[in-house]
Coordinates of N, CA and C in Angstrom, one line a residue:
M1 N 40.1 -30.1 146.7 CA 40.6 -30.5 145.8 C 41.3 -31.5 145.9
Q2 N 41.3 -32.4 145.2 CA 41.9 -33.8 145.5 C 43.4 -33.9 144.1
A3 N 44.1 -34.7 144.7 CA 45.2 -34.7 143.9 C 45.0 -36.2 142.9
A4 N 45.6 -36.1 141.9 CA 45.3 -37.1 140.9 C 45.8 -38.5 141.0
G5 N 44.7 -39.3 141.2 CA 44.9 -40.5 141.4 C 44.5 -41.1 142.9
C6 N 44.0 -39.9 143.5 CA 44.0 -40.1 145.1 C 42.4 -40.1 145.3
R7 N 41.7 -40.7 145.0 CA 40.3 -40.6 145.0 C 39.8 -41.3 146.4
P8 N 39.4 -41.1 147.2 CA 39.1 -41.7 148.5 C 37.8 -42.6 148.4
R9 N 37.6 -44.1 148.8 CA 36.7 -44.7 149.0 C 36.0 -44.2 150.2
L10 N 34.5 -44.3 149.9 CA 33.9 -43.8 151.2 C 33.5 -45.2 152.0
F11 N 33.5 -45.1 153.3 CA 33.3 -46.5 154.1 C 32.8 -45.9 155.3
N12 N 32.2 -47.1 156.0 CA 31.5 -46.7 157.5 C 32.5 -46.5 158.6
T13 N 32.5 -45.7 159.5 CA 33.2 -45.9 160.4 C 32.6 -45.4 161.7
Q14 N 32.9 -45.7 162.9 CA 32.0 -45.6 164.4 C 32.3 -44.3 164.5
T15 N 33.2 -43.6 164.6 CA 33.7 -42.4 165.3 C 34.3 -41.5 164.2
K16 N 34.5 -40.6 164.5 CA 34.9 -39.5 163.9 C 36.7 -39.4 163.8
K17 N 37.1 -40.0 165.1 CA 38.2 -40.4 165.5 C 39.1 -41.7 164.7
E18 N 38.4 -42.5 164.6 CA 38.6 -43.7 163.4 C 38.7 -43.1 162.5
F19 N 37.7 -42.1 161.7 CA 37.9 -41.7 160.4 C 39.3 -41.1 160.2
G20 N 39.8 -40.1 161.3 CA 40.6 -39.6 160.8 C 42.1 -40.3 160.9
D21 N 42.0 -41.4 161.8 CA 43.2 -42.5 161.9 C 43.4 -42.9 160.5
L22 N 42.4 -43.5 160.2 CA 42.3 -44.1 159.0 C 42.9 -43.3 157.8
L23 N 42.3 -41.9 157.8 CA 43.1 -41.0 156.7 C 44.2 -40.8 157.0
I24 N 44.8 -40.7 158.0 CA 46.2 -40.6 158.2 C 46.8 -41.7 157.3
E25 N 46.5 -43.3 157.9 CA 46.9 -44.2 157.4 C 47.1 -44.3 155.9
D26 N 46.0 -43.8 155.5 CA 46.0 -43.7 153.7 C 46.9 -42.7 153.4
H27 N 47.0 -41.8 154.1 CA 48.0 -40.7 153.6 C 49.4 -41.3 153.8
K28 N 50.0 -42.2 155.1 CA 51.2 -42.7 155.1 C 51.6 -43.8 154.2
I29 N 50.7 -44.4 153.7 CA 50.5 -45.7 152.4 C 50.8 -45.1 151.1
R30 N 50.1 -44.0 150.9 CA 50.3 -43.1 149.7 C 51.5 -42.4 149.5
S31 N 52.0 -41.9 150.5 CA 53.3 -41.1 150.8 C 54.3 -42.1 150.4
F32 N 54.4 -43.3 151.0 CA 55.3 -44.2 151.2 C 55.4 -44.6 149.9
V33 N 54.6 -45.4 148.9 CA 54.5 -45.8 147.7 C 55.1 -44.8 146.7
K34 N 54.6 -43.8 146.8 CA 54.8 -42.6 145.8 C 56.4 -42.1 145.7
E35 N 56.7 -42.2 146.8 CA 58.5 -41.9 147.1 C 59.3 -42.9 147.0
K36 N 58.7 -44.3 147.3 CA 59.8 -45.3 146.8 C 59.6 -45.7 145.5
Y37 N 58.6 -45.5 144.5 CA 58.4 -46.1 143.4 C 58.2 -44.9 142.5
K38 N 58.8 -43.9 142.3 CA 58.1 -42.6 141.8 C 58.7 -42.6 140.3
F39 N 59.8 -43.8 140.1 CA 59.9 -44.1 138.3 C 58.9 -45.0 138.1
A40 N 58.2 -45.9 138.8 CA 57.3 -46.7 138.2 C 56.2 -46.5 137.7
L41 N 56.0 -45.2 137.5 CA 54.9 -44.4 136.9 C 53.2 -44.9 137.4
I42 N 53.3 -44.7 138.8 CA 52.1 -44.8 139.4 C 50.8 -44.0 139.5
A43 N 49.8 -44.3 138.4 CA 48.9 -43.6 138.1 C 47.9 -43.1 139.1
K44 N 47.6 -44.4 140.0 CA 46.2 -44.5 141.0 C 46.7 -45.6 142.1
I45 N 46.2 -45.0 143.3 CA 46.6 -45.8 144.2 C 45.0 -46.0 145.0
E46 N 44.4 -47.3 145.1 CA 43.5 -47.6 145.9 C 43.3 -48.6 147.0
I47 N 43.0 -48.0 148.2 CA 42.7 -48.7 149.3 C 41.6 -48.9 149.8
E48 N 41.3 -50.3 150.1 CA 40.3 -51.1 150.5 C 40.6 -51.6 152.0
R49 N 39.6 -51.8 152.9 CA 39.8 -52.2 154.1 C 38.9 -53.2 154.3
T50 N 39.0 -54.1 155.3 CA 38.0 -54.4 156.2 C 38.4 -54.1 157.7
R51 N 38.4 -54.9 158.4 CA 38.7 -54.7 160.1 C 40.0 -54.9 160.3
D52 N 40.8 -55.7 160.0 CA 42.1 -56.0 160.3 C 43.1 -56.3 158.9
F53 N 42.2 -56.1 157.9 CA 43.0 -56.5 156.7 C 42.8 -55.3 155.5
V54 N 44.1 -54.7 154.8 CA 44.1 -53.6 154.0 C 44.7 -54.4 152.5
V55 N 43.9 -54.0 151.7 CA 44.1 -54.3 150.2 C 44.4 -53.0 149.4
V56 N 45.5 -52.9 148.8 CA 46.2 -51.9 148.0 C 46.4 -52.1 146.9
Q57 N 45.4 -51.6 145.7 CA 46.0 -51.6 144.3 C 46.5 -50.4 143.9
L58 N 47.8 -51.1 143.2 CA 48.8 -50.2 142.7 C 48.4 -50.1 141.1
H59 N 48.1 -49.1 140.5 CA 47.8 -48.9 139.0 C 48.7 -48.3 138.5
S60 N 49.7 -49.1 137.6 CA 51.2 -48.8 137.2 C 51.0 -48.9 135.5
A61 N 52.0 -48.0 135.2 CA 52.2 -48.2 133.7 C 53.7 -49.2 133.6
R62 N 54.4 -49.2 134.6 CA 55.7 -50.2 134.7 C 55.4 -51.0 135.6
P63 N 54.5 -52.3 135.8 CA 54.5 -52.9 136.7 C 55.5 -53.8 136.9
G64 N 56.2 -54.2 136.1 CA 57.6 -55.1 136.4 C 58.6 -54.4 137.3
I65 N 58.8 -53.1 137.5 CA 59.7 -52.5 138.5 C 59.0 -52.7 139.9
I66 N 57.8 -52.8 140.1 CA 57.0 -53.0 141.0 C 57.2 -54.4 141.7
I67 N 56.8 -55.3 140.9 CA 57.0 -56.5 141.0 C 58.4 -57.3 141.3
G68 N 59.3 -56.7 140.5 CA 60.5 -57.1 140.6 C 60.9 -58.8 140.0
R69 N 62.0 -59.2 140.5 CA 62.4 -60.7 140.1 C 61.5 -61.9 140.9
K70 N 60.9 -62.6 140.4 CA 60.0 -63.9 140.9 C 59.1 -63.2 142.0
G71 N 58.9 -61.9 142.0 CA 57.8 -61.2 142.9 C 58.2 -60.7 144.3
Q72 N 60.2 -61.1 144.4 CA 60.5 -60.5 145.7 C 60.2 -59.1 146.0
E73 N 60.0 -58.2 145.2 CA 59.8 -56.5 145.5 C 58.8 -56.6 145.9
V74 N 57.4 -57.3 145.6 CA 55.9 -57.2 145.9 C 56.0 -57.6 147.4
E75 N 56.9 -58.9 147.7 CA 56.7 -59.5 148.9 C 57.6 -58.1 149.9
R76 N 58.6 -57.8 149.3 CA 59.3 -56.7 150.4 C 58.3 -55.5 150.9
L77 N 57.8 -54.8 149.6 CA 57.0 -53.7 149.9 C 55.9 -54.1 150.7
E78 N 55.4 -55.4 150.5 CA 54.2 -55.5 151.5 C 54.3 -55.5 153.0
A79 N 55.6 -56.4 153.2 CA 56.4 -56.3 154.4 C 56.5 -54.9 155.2
E80 N 56.8 -54.1 154.3 CA 57.4 -52.8 154.7 C 55.8 -52.3 154.9
L81 N 55.0 -52.2 154.1 CA 53.5 -51.4 154.5 C 52.9 -51.9 155.5
E82 N 53.2 -53.2 155.8 CA 52.6 -54.1 157.1 C 53.4 -53.4 158.3
K83 N 54.7 -53.5 158.4 CA 55.5 -52.8 159.5 C 54.9 -51.3 159.6
L84 N 54.8 -50.5 158.5 CA 54.4 -49.2 158.8 C 52.7 -48.7 159.3
I85 N 52.1 -49.7 159.1 CA 50.6 -49.2 159.6 C 50.3 -50.4 160.5
G86 N 51.1 -51.6 160.7 CA 50.6 -52.5 161.8 C 49.5 -53.4 161.2
R87 N 49.1 -53.4 160.1 CA 47.8 -54.1 159.8 C 48.2 -55.2 158.6
R88 N 47.5 -56.3 158.3 CA 47.7 -57.5 157.5 C 47.4 -56.8 156.2
M89 N 48.5 -57.0 155.1 CA 48.1 -56.4 153.9 C 48.3 -57.3 152.8
E90 N 47.3 -56.9 151.5 CA 47.5 -57.6 150.2 C 47.7 -56.6 149.5
L91 N 48.9 -56.9 148.7 CA 49.0 -55.9 147.3 C 49.0 -56.5 146.2
K92 N 48.1 -55.4 145.4 CA 47.7 -55.9 144.1 C 48.1 -54.8 142.9
I93 N 48.9 -55.4 141.9 CA 49.5 -54.5 141.0 C 48.7 -54.7 139.6
V94 N 48.3 -53.4 139.2 CA 47.2 -53.6 137.9 C 48.2 -52.6 137.1
E95 N 48.3 -53.3 135.5 CA 48.6 -52.5 134.6 C 47.8 -51.6 133.9
I96 N 48.1 -50.6 133.4 CA 47.3 -49.7 132.6 C 48.0 -49.4 131.6

């Protein structure tokens, strides 16, 4: 059973351990964002990966809360997520 807005994207992995590690990483990202921005009405979080780069798309009804003044909040969130998972990160905010 999947939680609302948490559809996994399928990707090729070399081993089951790598798949498990990436699944745990996804959970960390989703939990962190949902806890920090529960008031921003985030409907869906999509996570896409390349080898060392992670793209996170946040679908929100209130994107201004996530973006902040002059985009400072996005940069701060991006830095916190990079620190959390140890990979380069790109954050995209999509208004619903």
